[in-house]
mmCIF file of C-alpha atoms in Angstrom:
data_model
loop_
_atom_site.group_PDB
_atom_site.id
_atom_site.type_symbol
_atom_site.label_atom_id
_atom_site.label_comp_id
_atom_site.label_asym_id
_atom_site.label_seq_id
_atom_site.Cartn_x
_atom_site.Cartn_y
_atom_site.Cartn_z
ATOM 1 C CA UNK A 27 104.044 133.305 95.932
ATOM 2 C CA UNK A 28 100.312 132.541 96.467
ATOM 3 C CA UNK A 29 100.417 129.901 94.136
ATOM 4 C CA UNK A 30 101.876 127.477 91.584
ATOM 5 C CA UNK A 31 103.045 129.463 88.567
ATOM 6 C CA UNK A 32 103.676 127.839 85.119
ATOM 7 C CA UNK A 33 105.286 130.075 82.256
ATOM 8 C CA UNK A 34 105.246 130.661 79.551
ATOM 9 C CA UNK A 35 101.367 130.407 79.636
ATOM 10 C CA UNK A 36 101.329 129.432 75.974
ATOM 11 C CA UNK A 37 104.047 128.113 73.614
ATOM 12 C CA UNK A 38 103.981 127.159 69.980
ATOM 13 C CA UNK A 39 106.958 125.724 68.674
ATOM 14 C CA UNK A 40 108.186 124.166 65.143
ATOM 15 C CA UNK A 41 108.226 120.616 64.985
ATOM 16 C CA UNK A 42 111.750 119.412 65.945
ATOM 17 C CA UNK A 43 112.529 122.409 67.997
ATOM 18 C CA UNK A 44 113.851 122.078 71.643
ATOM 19 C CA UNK A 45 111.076 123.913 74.711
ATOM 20 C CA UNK A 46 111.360 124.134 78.143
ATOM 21 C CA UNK A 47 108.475 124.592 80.428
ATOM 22 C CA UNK A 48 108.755 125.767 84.401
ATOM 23 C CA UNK A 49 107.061 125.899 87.641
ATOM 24 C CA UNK A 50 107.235 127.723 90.460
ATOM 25 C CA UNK A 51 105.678 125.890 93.139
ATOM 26 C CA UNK A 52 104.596 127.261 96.630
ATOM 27 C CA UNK A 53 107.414 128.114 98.762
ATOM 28 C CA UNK A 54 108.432 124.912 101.188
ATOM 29 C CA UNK A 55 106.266 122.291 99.251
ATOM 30 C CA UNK A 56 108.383 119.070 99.476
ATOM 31 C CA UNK A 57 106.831 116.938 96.280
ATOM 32 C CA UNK A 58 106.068 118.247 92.598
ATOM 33 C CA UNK A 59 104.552 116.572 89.837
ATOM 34 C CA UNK A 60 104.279 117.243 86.279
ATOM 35 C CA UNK A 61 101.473 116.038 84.656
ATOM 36 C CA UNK A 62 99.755 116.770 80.747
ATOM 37 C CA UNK A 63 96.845 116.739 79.486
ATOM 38 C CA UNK A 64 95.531 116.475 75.441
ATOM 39 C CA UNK A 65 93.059 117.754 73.892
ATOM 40 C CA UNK A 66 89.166 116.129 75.747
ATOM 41 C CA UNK A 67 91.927 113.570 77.713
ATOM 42 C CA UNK A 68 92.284 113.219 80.965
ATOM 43 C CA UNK A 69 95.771 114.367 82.979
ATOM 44 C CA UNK A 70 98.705 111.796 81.916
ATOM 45 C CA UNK A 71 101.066 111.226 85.131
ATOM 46 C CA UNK A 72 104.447 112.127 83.600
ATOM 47 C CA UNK A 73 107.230 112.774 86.731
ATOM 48 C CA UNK A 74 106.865 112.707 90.493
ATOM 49 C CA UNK A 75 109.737 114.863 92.790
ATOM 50 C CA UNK A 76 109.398 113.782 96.314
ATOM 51 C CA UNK A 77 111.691 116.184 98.655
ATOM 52 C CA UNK A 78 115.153 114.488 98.401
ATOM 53 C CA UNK A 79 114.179 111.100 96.968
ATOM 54 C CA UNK A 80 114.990 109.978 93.127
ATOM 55 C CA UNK A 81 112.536 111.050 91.355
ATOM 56 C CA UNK A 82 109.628 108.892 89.543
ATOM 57 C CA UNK A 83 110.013 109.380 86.113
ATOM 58 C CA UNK A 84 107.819 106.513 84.778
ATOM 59 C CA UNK A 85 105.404 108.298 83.444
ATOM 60 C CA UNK A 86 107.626 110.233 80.810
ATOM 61 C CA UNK A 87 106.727 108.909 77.579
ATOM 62 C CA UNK A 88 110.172 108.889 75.405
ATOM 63 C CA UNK A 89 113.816 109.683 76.186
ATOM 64 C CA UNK A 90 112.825 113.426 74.768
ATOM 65 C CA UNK A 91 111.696 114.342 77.832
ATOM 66 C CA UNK A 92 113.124 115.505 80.849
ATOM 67 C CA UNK A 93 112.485 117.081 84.109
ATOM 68 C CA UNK A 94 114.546 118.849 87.026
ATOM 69 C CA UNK A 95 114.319 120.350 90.025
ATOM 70 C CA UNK A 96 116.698 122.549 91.383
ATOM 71 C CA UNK A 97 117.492 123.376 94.822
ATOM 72 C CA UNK A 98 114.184 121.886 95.737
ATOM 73 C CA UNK A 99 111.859 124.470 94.456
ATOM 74 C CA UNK A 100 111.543 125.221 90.530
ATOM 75 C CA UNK A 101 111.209 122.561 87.923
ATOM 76 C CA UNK A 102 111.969 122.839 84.407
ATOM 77 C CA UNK A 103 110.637 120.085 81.840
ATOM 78 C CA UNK A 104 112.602 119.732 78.680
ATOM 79 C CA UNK A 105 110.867 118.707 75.758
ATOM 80 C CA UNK A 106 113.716 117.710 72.947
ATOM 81 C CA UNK A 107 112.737 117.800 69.031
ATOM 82 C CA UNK A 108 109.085 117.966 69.859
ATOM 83 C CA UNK A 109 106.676 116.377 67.832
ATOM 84 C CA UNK A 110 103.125 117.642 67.017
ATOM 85 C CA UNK A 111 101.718 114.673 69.349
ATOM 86 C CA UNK A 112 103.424 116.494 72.258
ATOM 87 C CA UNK A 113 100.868 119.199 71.740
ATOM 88 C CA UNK A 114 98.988 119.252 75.010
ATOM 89 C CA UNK A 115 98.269 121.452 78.538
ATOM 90 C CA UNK A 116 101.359 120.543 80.464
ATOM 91 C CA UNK A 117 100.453 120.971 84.226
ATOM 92 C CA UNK A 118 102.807 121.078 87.394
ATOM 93 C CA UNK A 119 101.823 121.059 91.080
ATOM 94 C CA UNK A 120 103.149 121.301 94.308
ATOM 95 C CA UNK A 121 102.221 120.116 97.953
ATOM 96 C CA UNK A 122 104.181 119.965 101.311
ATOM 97 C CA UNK A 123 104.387 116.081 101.949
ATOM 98 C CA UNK A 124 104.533 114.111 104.993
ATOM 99 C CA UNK A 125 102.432 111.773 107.254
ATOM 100 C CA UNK A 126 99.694 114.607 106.809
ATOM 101 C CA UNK A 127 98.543 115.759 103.581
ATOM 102 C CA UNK A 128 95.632 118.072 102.374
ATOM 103 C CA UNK A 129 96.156 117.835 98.393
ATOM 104 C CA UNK A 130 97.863 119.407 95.520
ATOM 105 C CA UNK A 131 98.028 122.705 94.099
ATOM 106 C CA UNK A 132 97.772 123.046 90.548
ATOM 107 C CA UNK A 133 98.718 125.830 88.304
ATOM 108 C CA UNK A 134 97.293 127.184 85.135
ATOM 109 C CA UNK A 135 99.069 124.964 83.294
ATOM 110 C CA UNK A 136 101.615 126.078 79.895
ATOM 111 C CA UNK A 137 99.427 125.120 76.569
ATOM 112 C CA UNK A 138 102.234 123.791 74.103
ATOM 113 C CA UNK A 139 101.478 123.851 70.617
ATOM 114 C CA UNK A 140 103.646 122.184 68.039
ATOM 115 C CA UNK A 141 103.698 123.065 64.257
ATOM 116 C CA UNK B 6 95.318 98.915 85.622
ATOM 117 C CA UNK B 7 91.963 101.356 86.504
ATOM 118 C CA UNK B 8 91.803 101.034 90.451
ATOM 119 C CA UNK B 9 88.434 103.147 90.478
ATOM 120 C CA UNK B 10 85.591 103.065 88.761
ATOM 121 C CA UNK B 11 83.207 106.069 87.896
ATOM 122 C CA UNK B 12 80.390 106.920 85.717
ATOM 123 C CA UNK B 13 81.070 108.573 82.656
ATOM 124 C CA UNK B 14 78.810 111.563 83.652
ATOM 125 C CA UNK B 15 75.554 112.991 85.547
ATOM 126 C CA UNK B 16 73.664 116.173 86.223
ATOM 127 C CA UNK B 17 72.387 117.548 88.884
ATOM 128 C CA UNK B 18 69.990 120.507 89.982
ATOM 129 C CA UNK B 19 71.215 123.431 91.404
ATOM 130 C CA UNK B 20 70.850 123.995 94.830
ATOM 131 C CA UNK B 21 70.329 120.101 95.513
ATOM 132 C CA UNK B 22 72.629 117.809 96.903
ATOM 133 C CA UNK B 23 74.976 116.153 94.509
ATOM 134 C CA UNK B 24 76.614 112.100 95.082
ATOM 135 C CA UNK B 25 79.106 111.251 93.311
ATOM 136 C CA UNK B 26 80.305 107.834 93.705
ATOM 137 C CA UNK B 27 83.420 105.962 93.106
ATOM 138 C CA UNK B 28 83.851 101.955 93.459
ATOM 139 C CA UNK B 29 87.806 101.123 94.510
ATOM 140 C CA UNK B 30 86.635 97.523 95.324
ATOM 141 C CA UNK B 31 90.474 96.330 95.346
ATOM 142 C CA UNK B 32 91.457 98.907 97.562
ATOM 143 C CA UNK B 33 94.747 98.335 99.663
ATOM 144 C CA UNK B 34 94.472 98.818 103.712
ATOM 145 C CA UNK B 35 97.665 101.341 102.708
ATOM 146 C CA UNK B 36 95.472 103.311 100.326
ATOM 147 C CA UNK B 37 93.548 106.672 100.669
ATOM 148 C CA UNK B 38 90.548 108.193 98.604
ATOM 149 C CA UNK B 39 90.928 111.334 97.144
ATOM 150 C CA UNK B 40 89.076 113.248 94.789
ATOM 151 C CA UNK B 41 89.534 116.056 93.196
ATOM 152 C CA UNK B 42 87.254 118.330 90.226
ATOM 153 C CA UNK B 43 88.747 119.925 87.035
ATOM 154 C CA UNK B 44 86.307 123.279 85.863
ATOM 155 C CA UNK B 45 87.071 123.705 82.149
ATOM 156 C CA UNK B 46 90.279 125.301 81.289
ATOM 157 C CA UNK B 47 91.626 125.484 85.015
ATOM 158 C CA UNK B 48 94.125 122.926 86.619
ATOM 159 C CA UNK B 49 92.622 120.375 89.029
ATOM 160 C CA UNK B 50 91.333 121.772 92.506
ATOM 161 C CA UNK B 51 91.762 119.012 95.785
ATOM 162 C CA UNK B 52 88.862 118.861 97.035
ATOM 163 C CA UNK B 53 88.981 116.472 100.015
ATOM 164 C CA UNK B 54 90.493 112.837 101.346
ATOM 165 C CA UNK B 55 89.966 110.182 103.632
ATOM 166 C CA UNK B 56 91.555 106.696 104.661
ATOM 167 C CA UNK B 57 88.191 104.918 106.182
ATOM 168 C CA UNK B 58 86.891 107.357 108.533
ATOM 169 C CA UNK B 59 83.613 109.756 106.753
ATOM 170 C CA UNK B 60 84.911 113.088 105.925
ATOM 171 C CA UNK B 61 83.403 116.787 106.037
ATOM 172 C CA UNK B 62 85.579 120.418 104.820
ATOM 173 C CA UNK B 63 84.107 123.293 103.693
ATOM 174 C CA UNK B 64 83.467 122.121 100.180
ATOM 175 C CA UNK B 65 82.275 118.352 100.610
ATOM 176 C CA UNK B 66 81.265 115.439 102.350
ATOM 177 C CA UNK B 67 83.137 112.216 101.720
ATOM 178 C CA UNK B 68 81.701 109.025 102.490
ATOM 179 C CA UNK B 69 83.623 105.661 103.007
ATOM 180 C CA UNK B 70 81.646 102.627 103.347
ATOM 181 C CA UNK B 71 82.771 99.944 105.990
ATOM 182 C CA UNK B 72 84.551 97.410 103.740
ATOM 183 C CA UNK B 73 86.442 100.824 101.930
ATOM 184 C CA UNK B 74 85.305 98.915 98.952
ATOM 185 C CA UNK B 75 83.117 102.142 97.662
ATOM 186 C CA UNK B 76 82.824 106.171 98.597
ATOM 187 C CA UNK B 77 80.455 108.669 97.927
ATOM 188 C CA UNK B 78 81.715 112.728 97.662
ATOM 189 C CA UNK B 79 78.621 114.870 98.304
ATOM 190 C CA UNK B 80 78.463 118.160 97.479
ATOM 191 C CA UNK B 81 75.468 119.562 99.672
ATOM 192 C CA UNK B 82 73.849 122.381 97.771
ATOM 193 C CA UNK B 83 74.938 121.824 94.302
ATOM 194 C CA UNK B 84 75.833 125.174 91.983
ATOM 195 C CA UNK B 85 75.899 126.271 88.712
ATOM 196 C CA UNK B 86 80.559 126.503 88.907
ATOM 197 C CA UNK B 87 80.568 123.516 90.541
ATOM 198 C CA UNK B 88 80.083 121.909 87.203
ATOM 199 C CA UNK B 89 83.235 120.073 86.534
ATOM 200 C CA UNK B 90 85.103 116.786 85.876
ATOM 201 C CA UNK B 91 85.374 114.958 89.375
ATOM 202 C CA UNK B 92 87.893 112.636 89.964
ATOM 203 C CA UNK B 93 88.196 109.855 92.411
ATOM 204 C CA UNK B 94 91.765 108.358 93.195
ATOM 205 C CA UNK B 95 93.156 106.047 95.562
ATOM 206 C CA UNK B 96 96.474 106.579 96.445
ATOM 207 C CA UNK B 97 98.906 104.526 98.504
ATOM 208 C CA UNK B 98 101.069 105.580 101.726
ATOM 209 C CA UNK B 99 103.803 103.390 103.018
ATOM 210 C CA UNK B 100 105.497 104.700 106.279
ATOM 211 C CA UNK B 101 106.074 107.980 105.342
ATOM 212 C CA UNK B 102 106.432 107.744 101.852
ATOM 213 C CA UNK B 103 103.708 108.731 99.615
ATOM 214 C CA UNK B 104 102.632 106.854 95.894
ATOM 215 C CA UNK B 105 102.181 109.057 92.802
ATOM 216 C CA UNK B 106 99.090 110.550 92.383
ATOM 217 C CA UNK B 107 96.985 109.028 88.674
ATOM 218 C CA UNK B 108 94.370 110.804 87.628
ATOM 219 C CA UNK B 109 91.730 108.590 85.497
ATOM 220 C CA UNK B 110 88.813 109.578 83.567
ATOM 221 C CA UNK B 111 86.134 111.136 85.784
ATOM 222 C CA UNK B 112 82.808 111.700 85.999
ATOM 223 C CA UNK B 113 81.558 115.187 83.793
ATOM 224 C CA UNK B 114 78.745 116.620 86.432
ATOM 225 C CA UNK B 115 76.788 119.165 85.016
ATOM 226 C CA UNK B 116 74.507 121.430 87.449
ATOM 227 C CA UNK B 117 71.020 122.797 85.708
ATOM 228 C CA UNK B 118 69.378 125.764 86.762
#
């Protein structure tokens, strides 16, 4: 597609409940991140794919989360027994990667709302 | 462990020329500048990059100063959507291999009619 595309767009969920948030990143981009972002906050780094290397995962906060990324394009993040502090924009993008860059390509983000 | 510093926020008249700046005074000879804007309720837009050289695209000017210790993102004729949340980010390459892009806190720019 044109772009990155995040679904669902908007998810509320009962506390303790399982979710699972993807992204479809532009066809051939190499590296993915997911990021989130609170309420007013800034974006919190959470997991870095970059083409076949391990992925970064230092920024996930607790063993809840999870991220994959099959066959090099879509990503799923798994959010286990959410809590309500997990309540945030959770935002993916997608670049092609290599000795020349021109930035990342965001998408619309999925707004997850725990109750 | 902030590795560029901002202000909080500033406005800005349309139609004039808007600097942002960003100090990265512990910047690494492997590390680029990048910044990039966040309009309300939309993901993050790249705007533009540079490694020491001064840098010009269709949406903004970036300038590096000699000792890559500062930079300055202009944005030429300021306009009412280009208020936003600008970030500035350096962000290291090693051989091919590129570092994780961290987002910190911004500067809020506001354009006034």
């Amino acid at each position: 597609g044109a772009g990155v595309s995040q679904s669902p767009s908007n998810k509320v969920t009962e506390k303790g409940k399982d979710v699972e948030l993807r992204c479809d990143p532009i066809s051939g981009h190499t590296a993915l991140y997911w990021y989130r972002q609170s309420l007013g906050q800034g974006l919190e780094f959470l997991i870095y794919f970059q083409g076949n290397s391990a992925p970064d995962k230092s920024g996930l906060p607790s063993d809840r989360f999870s991220a994959e990324r099959t066959g090099g394009s879509v990503s799923t993040l798994t959010i286990q027994r959410t809590q309500q502090e997990d309540s945030a924009v959770y935002l993916c993008a997608s670049s092609l990667e290599g000795r020349f860059h021109y930035g990342y390509t965001f998408g619309s983000g999925t707004r997850l709302t725990v109750v | 462990d902030a590795k560029t510093t901002q202000p909080t926020s500033m406005d800005c008249a349309e139609g004039r020329a808007a600097n942002l700046p960003c100090n990265h005074s512990t910047i690494s000879g492997n590390e680029y500048v990048y910044w990039y804007r966040q309009i309300h309720s939309q993901g993050p837009q790249y705007i533009i990059h540079g490694l020491k050289n001064n840098e010009t695209n269709e949406m903004a000017s970036l300038i590096i100063t000699e000792d890559r210790k500062s930079s300055t993102l202009i944005l030429p004729h300021a306009t009412l959507r280009d208020t936003a949340v600008y970030y500035c980010i350096v962000r290291p390459m090693t051989t091919d291999s590129w570092g994780k892009l961290q987002f910190g806190a911004g500067t809020q720019v506001v354009v006034t009619p």
